[in-house]
Coordinates of C-alpha atoms in Angstrom, one line a residue:
X143 CA 2.3 2.5 9.9
X144 CA 4.6 5.2 8.6
X145 CA 6.9 6.4 11.4
X146 CA 9.4 8.3 9.7
X147 CA 10.2 9.8 6.2
X148 CA 13.6 11.0 5.1
X149 CA 14.0 12.8 1.7
X150 CA 17.3 14.3 0.4
X151 CA 18.1 16.0 -2.9
X152 CA 14.7 15.3 -4.5
X153 CA 13.1 18.0 -6.7
X154 CA 12.6 21.2 -4.5
X155 CA 13.7 19.3 -1.3
X156 CA 17.2 19.7 -0.1
X157 CA 16.6 17.5 3.0
X158 CA 13.5 16.5 4.8
X159 CA 13.5 14.5 8.1
X160 CA 10.2 14.2 9.8
X161 CA 8.3 11.8 12.1
X162 CA 4.6 10.7 11.7
X163 CA 2.1 9.3 14.2
X164 CA -1.0 7.1 14.4
X165 CA -4.4 8.5 14.0
X166 CA -5.5 11.3 11.6
X167 CA -2.9 13.7 10.3
X168 CA -3.3 16.6 7.9
X169 CA -0.8 18.3 5.5
X170 CA -1.6 21.8 4.3
X171 CA 0.4 24.4 2.4
X172 CA 0.1 26.9 -0.4
X173 CA -0.3 25.8 -4.0
X174 CA 3.1 24.9 -5.5
X175 CA 4.8 24.6 -2.0
X176 CA 5.7 20.9 -2.7
X177 CA 2.9 18.7 -1.2
X178 CA 2.7 16.8 -4.5
X179 CA 6.5 16.4 -4.5
X180 CA 6.4 14.6 -1.2
X181 CA 3.8 12.3 -2.6
X182 CA 6.0 11.7 -5.6
X183 CA 8.8 10.7 -3.3
X184 CA 6.6 8.3 -1.6
X185 CA 5.5 7.0 -5.0
X186 CA 9.1 6.0 -5.7
X187 CA 9.2 3.9 -2.5
X188 CA 6.1 2.0 -3.9
X189 CA 8.0 1.1 -7.0
X190 CA 7.1 3.8 -9.4
X191 CA 9.5 4.5 -12.3
X192 CA 12.0 7.2 -11.6
X193 CA 13.0 10.2 -13.7
X194 CA 16.5 11.4 -13.3
X195 CA 15.3 15.0 -13.6
X196 CA 13.9 14.9 -10.0
X197 CA 17.5 14.7 -8.7
X198 CA 18.0 18.2 -7.4
X199 CA 21.9 18.3 -7.6
X200 CA 23.8 16.4 -10.2
X201 CA 26.7 16.0 -7.8
X202 CA 24.6 14.5 -5.1
X203 CA 22.7 11.3 -4.8
X204 CA 18.8 11.5 -4.1
X205 CA 17.8 9.3 -1.1
X206 CA 14.2 8.6 -0.1
X207 CA 13.7 6.4 3.0
X208 CA 10.7 5.5 5.1
X209 CA 10.4 3.6 8.3
X210 CA 7.3 1.6 9.0
X211 CA 6.3 -0.1 12.1
X212 CA 4.2 -3.3 11.7
X213 CA 3.1 -5.2 14.8
X214 CA 6.0 -3.7 16.7
X215 CA 8.6 -4.6 14.1
X216 CA 10.4 -1.8 12.1
X217 CA 10.9 -2.2 8.4
X218 CA 12.8 0.3 6.2
X219 CA 12.3 1.0 2.5
X220 CA 14.8 3.0 0.7
X221 CA 15.4 4.3 -2.9
X222 CA 18.6 5.8 -4.3
X223 CA 18.7 7.7 -7.5
X224 CA 21.5 9.5 -9.5
X225 CA 21.2 12.2 -12.1
X226 CA 22.6 9.6 -14.6
X227 CA 19.4 7.7 -14.3
X228 CA 20.7 4.8 -12.1
X229 CA 18.4 3.6 -9.4
X230 CA 18.7 1.2 -6.5
X231 CA 16.0 -0.1 -4.1
X232 CA 16.3 -1.6 -0.7
X233 CA 14.0 -3.4 1.8
X234 CA 15.5 -3.6 5.3
X235 CA 18.9 -2.9 3.8
X236 CA 18.7 -5.7 1.3
X237 CA 18.8 -4.9 -2.5
X238 CA 15.4 -5.4 -4.0
X239 CA 13.6 -5.1 -7.4
X240 CA 10.9 -2.6 -8.1
X241 CA 8.4 -5.4 -8.2
X242 CA 9.4 -6.4 -4.7
X243 CA 9.1 -2.8 -3.6
X244 CA 5.6 -2.6 -5.1
X245 CA 4.4 -5.8 -3.5
X246 CA 5.9 -4.9 -0.1
X247 CA 4.5 -1.4 -0.2
X248 CA 1.0 -2.5 -1.1
X249 CA 0.8 -4.2 2.3
X250 CA 1.9 -1.0 4.2
X251 CA 0.4 2.0 2.4
X252 CA -2.4 3.1 0.1
X253 CA -2.1 6.5 -1.6
X254 CA -5.5 7.8 -2.8
X255 CA -5.0 10.6 -5.2
X256 CA -7.6 12.3 -7.5
X257 CA -6.8 10.0 -10.5
X258 CA -7.8 7.1 -8.3
X259 CA -11.4 8.2 -8.7
X260 CA -11.0 6.9 -12.2
X261 CA -11.0 3.4 -10.7
X262 CA -14.8 3.6 -10.4
X263 CA -14.8 3.3 -14.2
X264 CA -13.2 -0.1 -14.0
X265 CA -15.3 -3.2 -13.5
X266 CA -12.6 -5.1 -11.7
X267 CA -12.4 -2.3 -9.0
X268 CA -16.1 -2.5 -8.3
X269 CA -15.8 -6.3 -8.1
X270 CA -12.9 -6.2 -5.9
X271 CA -14.8 -3.9 -3.4
X272 CA -17.5 -6.6 -3.2
X273 CA -15.0 -9.3 -2.7
X274 CA -13.2 -7.5 0.1
X275 CA -16.6 -7.0 1.9
X276 CA -17.6 -10.6 1.2
X277 CA -14.2 -11.8 2.5
X278 CA -13.6 -13.7 -0.7
X279 CA -10.2 -15.2 -1.2
X280 CA -10.0 -15.3 -5.0
X281 CA -6.7 -17.2 -5.1
X282 CA -8.1 -20.8 -5.1
X283 CA -10.5 -19.9 -7.9
X284 CA -7.7 -18.1 -9.8
X285 CA -5.6 -21.2 -9.6
X286 CA -8.4 -23.5 -10.7
X287 CA -9.4 -21.2 -13.6
X288 CA -5.7 -21.0 -14.8
X289 CA -5.4 -24.8 -14.6
X290 CA -8.6 -25.0 -16.8
X291 CA -7.1 -22.5 -19.2
X292 CA -3.9 -24.4 -19.4
X293 CA -5.6 -27.8 -20.0
X294 CA -7.8 -26.2 -22.7
X295 CA -4.7 -24.8 -24.5
X296 CA -3.0 -28.1 -24.2
X297 CA -6.1 -29.8 -25.8
X298 CA -5.9 -27.3 -28.6
X299 CA -2.3 -28.0 -29.2
X300 CA -2.9 -31.8 -29.2
X301 CA -5.7 -31.4 -31.7
X302 CA -3.5 -29.2 -33.9
X303 CA -0.5 -31.5 -33.7
X304 CA -2.7 -34.5 -34.4
X305 CA -4.2 -32.8 -37.5
X306 CA -0.8 -31.9 -38.7
X307 CA 0.6 -35.4 -38.0
X308 CA -2.3 -37.1 -39.9
X309 CA -1.5 -34.8 -42.8
X310 CA 2.0 -36.1 -42.9
X311 CA 1.1 -39.7 -41.8
X312 CA 1.5 -41.3 -45.4
X313 CA 5.0 -39.8 -45.8
X314 CA 6.0 -40.8 -42.2
X315 CA 4.8 -44.3 -42.7
X316 CA 6.8 -44.6 -46.0
X317 CA 9.9 -43.2 -44.3
X318 CA 9.5 -45.7 -41.3
X319 CA 9.0 -48.6 -43.6
X320 CA 12.1 -47.6 -45.7
X321 CA 14.3 -47.5 -42.6
X322 CA 12.9 -50.7 -41.2
X323 CA 13.6 -52.6 -44.4
X324 CA 17.1 -51.2 -44.4
X325 CA 17.8 -53.3 -41.2
X326 CA 20.4 -50.9 -40.1
X327 CA 23.3 -51.6 -37.6
X328 CA 24.9 -48.9 -35.8
X329 CA 28.5 -50.2 -36.5
X330 CA 28.2 -51.5 -40.1
X331 CA 29.0 -48.3 -41.9
X332 CA 32.6 -48.1 -40.7
X333 CA 33.2 -51.9 -41.2
X334 CA 31.7 -51.8 -44.8
X335 CA 33.8 -48.7 -45.7
X336 CA 37.0 -50.5 -44.6
X337 CA 36.0 -53.6 -46.5
X338 CA 35.2 -51.6 -49.6
X339 CA 38.6 -50.0 -49.4
X340 CA 40.3 -53.3 -49.4
X341 CA 38.1 -55.0 -52.0
X342 CA 38.5 -52.1 -54.4
X343 CA 42.3 -52.5 -54.5
X344 CA 42.5 -56.3 -54.2
X345 CA 44.4 -56.8 -57.5
X346 CA 47.1 -54.2 -56.6
X347 CA 47.5 -55.5 -53.0
X348 CA 47.9 -59.1 -54.2
X349 CA 50.5 -58.1 -56.8
X350 CA 52.5 -56.1 -54.2
X351 CA 52.3 -58.9 -51.6
X352 CA 53.5 -61.4 -54.4
X353 CA 56.5 -59.3 -55.2
X354 CA 57.3 -58.8 -51.5
X355 CA 57.0 -62.6 -50.9
X356 CA 59.2 -63.4 -53.9
X357 CA 61.9 -61.0 -52.5
X358 CA 61.8 -62.5 -49.1
X359 CA 61.4 -66.2 -49.9
X360 CA 62.8 -67.1 -53.4
X361 CA 65.0 -70.2 -53.1
X362 CA 68.7 -69.5 -52.7
X363 CA 68.3 -65.8 -53.6
X364 CA 65.5 -64.7 -51.2
X365 CA 66.2 -62.3 -48.4
X366 CA 65.4 -64.8 -45.7
X367 CA 67.7 -67.5 -47.2
X368 CA 70.5 -65.0 -47.7
X369 CA 70.1 -63.7 -44.1
X370 CA 70.2 -67.4 -42.9
X371 CA 73.5 -67.8 -44.7
X372 CA 74.9 -64.6 -43.2
X373 CA 73.9 -65.6 -39.7
X374 CA 75.6 -68.9 -40.1
X375 CA 78.8 -67.2 -41.3
X376 CA 78.9 -64.7 -38.3
X377 CA 78.1 -67.5 -35.8
X378 CA 81.1 -69.4 -37.1
X379 CA 83.2 -66.3 -36.9
X380 CA 82.1 -65.6 -33.3
X381 CA 83.4 -69.0 -32.3
X382 CA 86.9 -67.8 -33.5
X383 CA 86.5 -64.3 -32.1
X384 CA 84.3 -63.9 -29.0
X385 CA 83.7 -60.1 -29.5
X386 CA 81.5 -61.1 -32.6
X387 CA 79.0 -63.1 -30.4
X388 CA 76.8 -60.0 -29.8
X389 CA 76.6 -59.3 -33.5
X390 CA 75.9 -63.1 -34.0
X391 CA 73.0 -63.0 -31.6
X392 CA 71.5 -59.8 -33.2
X393 CA 71.7 -61.3 -36.7
X394 CA 70.0 -64.6 -35.4
X395 CA 67.1 -62.6 -34.0
X396 CA 66.7 -60.5 -37.3
X397 CA 66.7 -63.7 -39.2
X398 CA 64.0 -65.2 -37.0
X399 CA 61.9 -62.0 -37.3
X400 CA 62.3 -61.7 -41.0
X401 CA 61.3 -65.4 -41.4
X402 CA 58.2 -64.7 -39.4
X403 CA 57.3 -61.7 -41.6
X404 CA 57.7 -63.7 -44.8
X405 CA 55.3 -66.2 -43.3
X406 CA 52.7 -63.5 -42.6
X407 CA 53.1 -62.0 -46.1
X408 CA 52.5 -65.6 -47.4
X409 CA 49.3 -65.8 -45.3
X410 CA 48.1 -62.5 -46.5
X411 CA 48.8 -63.4 -50.1
X412 CA 46.6 -66.4 -49.7
X413 CA 43.9 -64.4 -48.0
X414 CA 43.6 -61.7 -50.6
X415 CA 41.1 -62.4 -53.2
X416 CA 38.8 -60.3 -55.5
X417 CA 35.1 -61.1 -55.2
X418 CA 33.1 -59.0 -57.5
X419 CA 29.8 -60.1 -56.0
X420 CA 30.9 -59.1 -52.5
X421 CA 32.2 -55.7 -53.7
X422 CA 28.9 -55.1 -55.5
X423 CA 26.9 -55.9 -52.3
X424 CA 29.2 -53.6 -50.2
X425 CA 28.7 -50.7 -52.8
X426 CA 25.0 -51.2 -52.9
X427 CA 24.7 -51.3 -49.1
X428 CA 26.8 -48.2 -48.7
X429 CA 24.8 -46.4 -51.4
X430 CA 21.6 -47.1 -49.5
X431 CA 23.1 -45.8 -46.2
X432 CA 24.4 -42.6 -47.8
X433 CA 21.1 -42.1 -49.5
X434 CA 19.1 -42.4 -46.3
X435 CA 21.6 -40.1 -44.4
X436 CA 21.2 -37.4 -47.1
X437 CA 17.3 -37.8 -47.1
X438 CA 17.1 -37.3 -43.3
X439 CA 20.0 -34.8 -43.1
X440 CA 22.1 -36.8 -40.7
X441 CA 25.8 -38.2 -40.8
X442 CA 25.7 -41.6 -39.0
X443 CA 23.7 -44.8 -39.0
X444 CA 23.1 -44.1 -35.3
X445 CA 21.2 -41.0 -36.2
X446 CA 19.2 -42.9 -38.7
X447 CA 18.2 -45.3 -36.1
X448 CA 17.1 -42.5 -33.8
X449 CA 15.0 -41.0 -36.7
X450 CA 13.4 -44.5 -37.1
X451 CA 12.6 -44.6 -33.4
X452 CA 11.1 -41.1 -33.6
X453 CA 9.0 -42.0 -36.5
X454 CA 7.8 -45.2 -34.7
X455 CA 6.8 -43.2 -31.7
X456 CA 4.8 -40.6 -33.8
X457 CA 3.0 -43.3 -35.7
X458 CA 2.2 -45.2 -32.4
X459 CA 0.9 -41.9 -30.9
X460 CA -1.3 -41.4 -34.0
X461 CA -2.8 -44.9 -33.6
X462 CA -3.6 -43.8 -30.0
X463 CA -4.2 -40.0 -30.4
X464 CA -8.0 -40.3 -30.4
X465 CA -7.8 -41.8 -26.9
X466 CA -5.4 -39.2 -25.6
X467 CA -7.5 -36.4 -27.1
X468 CA -10.6 -37.8 -25.4
X469 CA -8.8 -38.2 -22.2
X470 CA -7.7 -34.5 -22.4
X471 CA -11.2 -33.5 -23.2
X472 CA -12.4 -35.2 -20.0
X473 CA -9.7 -33.5 -18.0
X474 CA -10.7 -30.1 -19.4
X475 CA -14.3 -30.7 -18.5
X476 CA -13.4 -31.8 -15.0
X477 CA -11.2 -28.6 -14.5
X478 CA -13.9 -26.4 -16.0
X479 CA -16.5 -27.9 -13.6
X480 CA -14.2 -27.4 -10.6
X481 CA -13.6 -23.8 -11.6
X482 CA -17.3 -23.1 -12.1
X483 CA -18.0 -24.6 -8.6
X484 CA -15.5 -22.1 -7.1
X485 CA -16.9 -19.3 -9.2
X486 CA -20.4 -20.1 -8.0
X487 CA -19.2 -20.0 -4.3
X488 CA -17.7 -16.5 -5.0
X489 CA -20.9 -15.5 -6.6
X490 CA -23.0 -16.6 -3.7
X491 CA -20.8 -14.7 -1.2
X492 CA -20.8 -11.5 -3.4
X493 CA -24.6 -11.5 -3.6
X494 CA -24.8 -11.9 0.2
X495 CA -22.5 -8.8 0.6
X496 CA -24.5 -6.6 -1.7
X497 CA -27.1 -5.6 1.0
X498 CA -24.5 -4.6 3.6
X499 CA -22.6 -2.6 0.9
X500 CA -25.6 -0.7 -0.3
X501 CA -26.6 0.2 3.2
X502 CA -23.2 1.3 4.4
X503 CA -22.6 3.5 1.4
X504 CA -26.0 5.0 1.5
X505 CA -25.6 5.9 5.2
X506 CA -22.1 7.4 4.7
X507 CA -23.2 9.4 1.7
X508 CA -26.2 10.7 3.6
X509 CA -23.8 11.9 6.2
X510 CA -21.8 13.6 3.5
X511 CA -24.7 15.8 2.3
X512 CA -26.4 13.3 -0.1
X513 CA -29.6 12.4 1.9
X514 CA -31.6 11.4 -1.3
X515 CA -28.9 9.1 -2.6
X516 CA -29.9 5.9 -4.1
X517 CA -27.1 3.4 -4.6
X518 CA -27.3 -0.2 -5.9
X519 CA -24.9 -2.9 -6.7
X520 CA -25.9 -4.7 -9.9
X521 CA -24.6 -8.3 -10.4
X522 CA -25.1 -10.1 -13.7
X523 CA -23.7 -13.4 -14.9
X524 CA -20.9 -13.4 -17.5
X525 CA -18.7 -15.9 -19.2
X526 CA -16.3 -17.6 -16.8
X527 CA -13.1 -15.3 -16.6
X528 CA -10.2 -14.5 -14.5
X529 CA -12.3 -13.1 -11.6
X530 CA -15.3 -15.4 -11.7
X531 CA -18.6 -15.3 -13.5
X532 CA -20.0 -12.1 -12.1
X533 CA -20.2 -8.7 -13.8
X534 CA -20.5 -6.0 -11.2
X535 CA -21.7 -2.5 -11.7
X536 CA -22.4 0.3 -9.2
X537 CA -25.7 2.2 -10.0
X538 CA -26.3 5.6 -8.7
X539 CA -28.9 8.3 -8.4
X540 CA -28.3 11.5 -6.4
X541 CA -32.0 12.6 -6.4
X542 CA -35.2 10.9 -5.7
X543 CA -37.3 10.0 -8.8
X544 CA -34.3 9.9 -11.0
X545 CA -33.4 6.5 -12.6
X546 CA -30.3 4.8 -11.4
X547 CA -27.5 4.7 -14.0
X548 CA -23.8 3.5 -13.8
X549 CA -22.0 5.8 -11.3
X550 CA -19.5 7.2 -13.7
X551 CA -22.2 8.4 -16.0
X552 CA -24.2 10.5 -13.6
X553 CA -22.0 11.5 -10.6
X554 CA -20.3 14.9 -10.5
X555 CA -16.7 15.4 -9.3
X556 CA -17.7 16.2 -5.8
X557 CA -20.1 13.2 -5.6
X558 CA -17.4 10.9 -7.0
X559 CA -14.9 12.2 -4.3
X560 CA -17.5 11.5 -1.5
X561 CA -18.3 8.1 -2.9
X562 CA -14.6 7.0 -3.1
X563 CA -14.2 8.2 0.4
X564 CA -17.2 6.2 1.5
X565 CA -15.8 3.1 -0.4
X566 CA -12.3 3.6 1.2
X567 CA -13.9 3.7 4.7
X568 CA -15.9 0.6 3.9
X569 CA -12.9 -1.2 2.5
X570 CA -10.7 0.0 5.3
X571 CA -13.0 -1.5 7.9
X572 CA -12.4 -4.9 6.2
X573 CA -8.7 -4.6 5.3
X574 CA -6.4 -3.7 8.0
X575 CA -4.1 -1.5 5.9
X576 CA -1.7 0.3 8.3
X577 CA -1.5 3.7 6.4
X578 CA -3.9 5.5 4.0
X579 CA -2.9 8.8 2.4
X580 CA -5.6 10.9 0.8
X581 CA -4.4 13.5 -1.7
X582 CA -7.0 16.3 -1.9
X583 CA -10.0 13.9 -1.8
X584 CA -12.0 17.0 -0.8
X585 CA -12.1 18.4 -4.3
X586 CA -15.5 19.8 -5.3
X587 CA -16.8 20.0 -1.6
X588 CA -16.7 22.6 1.2
X589 CA -18.4 23.6 4.4
X590 CA -20.3 21.1 6.3
X591 CA -19.7 18.3 3.8
X592 CA -15.9 18.9 4.2
X593 CA -16.3 18.6 7.9
X594 CA -18.2 15.3 7.6
X595 CA -15.4 14.0 5.3
X596 CA -12.9 14.9 8.0
X597 CA -14.9 13.1 10.6
X598 CA -15.0 9.9 8.4
X599 CA -11.2 10.1 8.0
X600 CA -10.6 10.7 11.7
X601 CA -13.0 7.8 12.5
X602 CA -10.8 5.6 10.1
X603 CA -7.7 6.8 11.9
X604 CA -9.1 5.9 15.3
X605 CA -9.3 2.2 14.4
X606 CA -5.6 1.3 14.8
X607 CA -4.8 2.9 11.5
X608 CA -2.9 5.8 10.2
X609 CA -4.7 8.3 7.9
X610 CA -3.0 11.2 6.4
X611 CA -4.9 13.8 4.3
X612 CA -3.3 16.4 2.1
X613 CA -6.0 19.1 2.0
X614 CA -6.8 22.8 1.2
X615 CA -9.9 23.0 3.2
X616 CA -9.9 24.4 6.8
X617 CA -12.8 22.1 7.8
X618 CA -10.6 19.1 7.1
X619 CA -7.4 20.5 8.4
X620 CA -8.9 21.5 11.8
X621 CA -9.9 17.8 12.5
X622 CA -6.4 16.5 12.2
X623 CA -4.7 15.2 15.4
X624 CA -1.4 16.1 14.0
X625 CA -0.9 19.0 11.4
X626 CA 2.1 19.4 9.0
X627 CA 2.7 22.4 6.8
X628 CA 4.6 22.3 3.5
X629 CA 6.4 25.6 2.9
X630 CA 8.4 26.9 0.0
X631 CA 11.4 29.3 0.6
X632 CA 14.0 31.2 -1.5
X633 CA 17.6 30.5 -0.7
X634 CA 20.4 32.9 -0.7
X635 CA 21.6 31.3 -3.8
X636 CA 18.3 32.2 -5.5
X637 CA 17.0 28.7 -5.6
X638 CA 13.7 27.4 -4.3
X639 CA 13.4 24.9 -1.6
X640 CA 10.6 23.1 0.0
X641 CA 10.3 21.9 3.6
X642 CA 7.7 20.3 5.8
X643 CA 7.4 20.7 9.5
X644 CA 4.8 19.8 12.3
X645 CA 2.8 22.7 13.5
X646 CA 2.3 23.8 17.3
X647 CA -1.2 24.6 18.5
X648 CA -0.6 28.3 18.0
X649 CA 0.7 27.8 14.6
X650 CA -2.2 25.6 13.7
X651 CA -4.6 28.4 14.8
X652 CA -2.8 30.8 12.4
X653 CA -2.7 28.3 9.5
X654 CA -6.3 27.5 9.8
X655 CA -7.2 31.2 10.1
X656 CA -5.2 31.8 6.9
X657 CA -7.0 29.0 5.1
X658 CA -10.2 30.7 6.1
X659 CA -9.5 34.3 5.3
X660 CA -6.5 34.4 3.0
X661 CA -3.2 36.2 3.4
X662 CA -4.5 38.9 5.8
X663 CA -5.2 37.0 9.0
X664 CA -7.7 39.1 11.1
X665 CA -8.6 38.5 14.7
X666 CA -12.0 37.2 13.8
X667 CA -10.4 34.7 11.5
X668 CA -8.2 33.6 14.4
X669 CA -11.4 33.1 16.6
X670 CA -13.0 31.2 13.8
X671 CA -9.9 28.9 13.5
X672 CA -10.0 28.3 17.3
X673 CA -13.7 27.4 17.1
X674 CA -13.0 24.9 14.3
X675 CA -10.0 23.5 16.0
X676 CA -11.0 23.1 19.6
X677 CA -14.8 22.6 19.5

């Protein structure tokens, strides 16, 4: 439950530091004093979007922090805002997202404001009330239903893809046949291009090699023969002058190397030949490869082979697509049957809970001044959806003899407020939510009815729960165990500030008296207040 609330630099609030307690607490104060501001601050802790305009001073940071006690363990939620629009959220001093704040806060606190009465217009709210009382865990059904939807979507995708593939089948089969007939090899393009380069210049290469061979090996005048004669002369000279021996060795090595080169040139000359048929084959083969690459928008033979494999896979799948689609249809049917089975279990539990919901609501509304109330929960079957197969509608008649109609069509504001309180009390008995805050749920009621509403809220607070009611009715304020007042003051600087403080017994008597009689508190009003408070 909410143990402590700290607010700084928020709207009209300079600083608020206050403790809360278990049981039923009430908050009162004149209109415009700041009750809604405090709720707005709590809303920020529950993940609502922030408006930088709520930061009271542009020079200061706005801080909202609440301490909750859950099973003896304390948890702290904190929100920080700046006038520049920056916001940070923390759970137990760890940086958190707004979604995490919302999810964490939903387990701790429920704020019921007047606009929540609009929930009665929503079918899913009415259905959730029934599920809570029935003790339904809708998660297994939701998982099964989503699995069914996913499988159904997958089936639609498979059918669409199969239809498109069959439209393109003739083209794909032609492309596959063309690639298969090409009998491609991943390494052939580079080899063929090198061979094409050589074959295209065979005549020039042969002529140049012949000239080089003639220069190297012509009898008596060839470079090899001349180098041999030179080597012999230097060798003879080195025998007469020893310092020439190194030159002789080098020249001998050069002669041997040149002789080997001449032999290689001779071999290359013998190997070079011009084969027009081979060149025509190479050109034709490369033209085929280049054409296929351009057609399939790729640059290598390896990519063409990948394309060939892809086409083969698609065509193989086309040949088996009928079987795969039928298998998916069977899967969809199985998942649908499973979802329907779980939906039926939810439906059975909901129908069992109807009687207790109707009896409880009628009894509570009778206590709230509606003795002739007729309330019914109507369940009709609908198409399988995210919450099952039941359409739930609350039917209502405030007077005997009047036909029941949907509650939002016939109930007045005061009746809606009482019905929502009855529903909250009913839900609160099934869901152990630690803290519930009612924001002027007493709108449209007064007198004895207000007192009965207070008794219901106090009863809710007596069951290990914290209930806080923001009220303008003395009958409700008097039933609170703890009483807080929100006040507005003008500061010396001419600005307005709002504070909240817990009232003593004497202060409570005067506050209730003022709520009863207005600004002029008479002795009679004080006595009436005491009677309300201490009876």
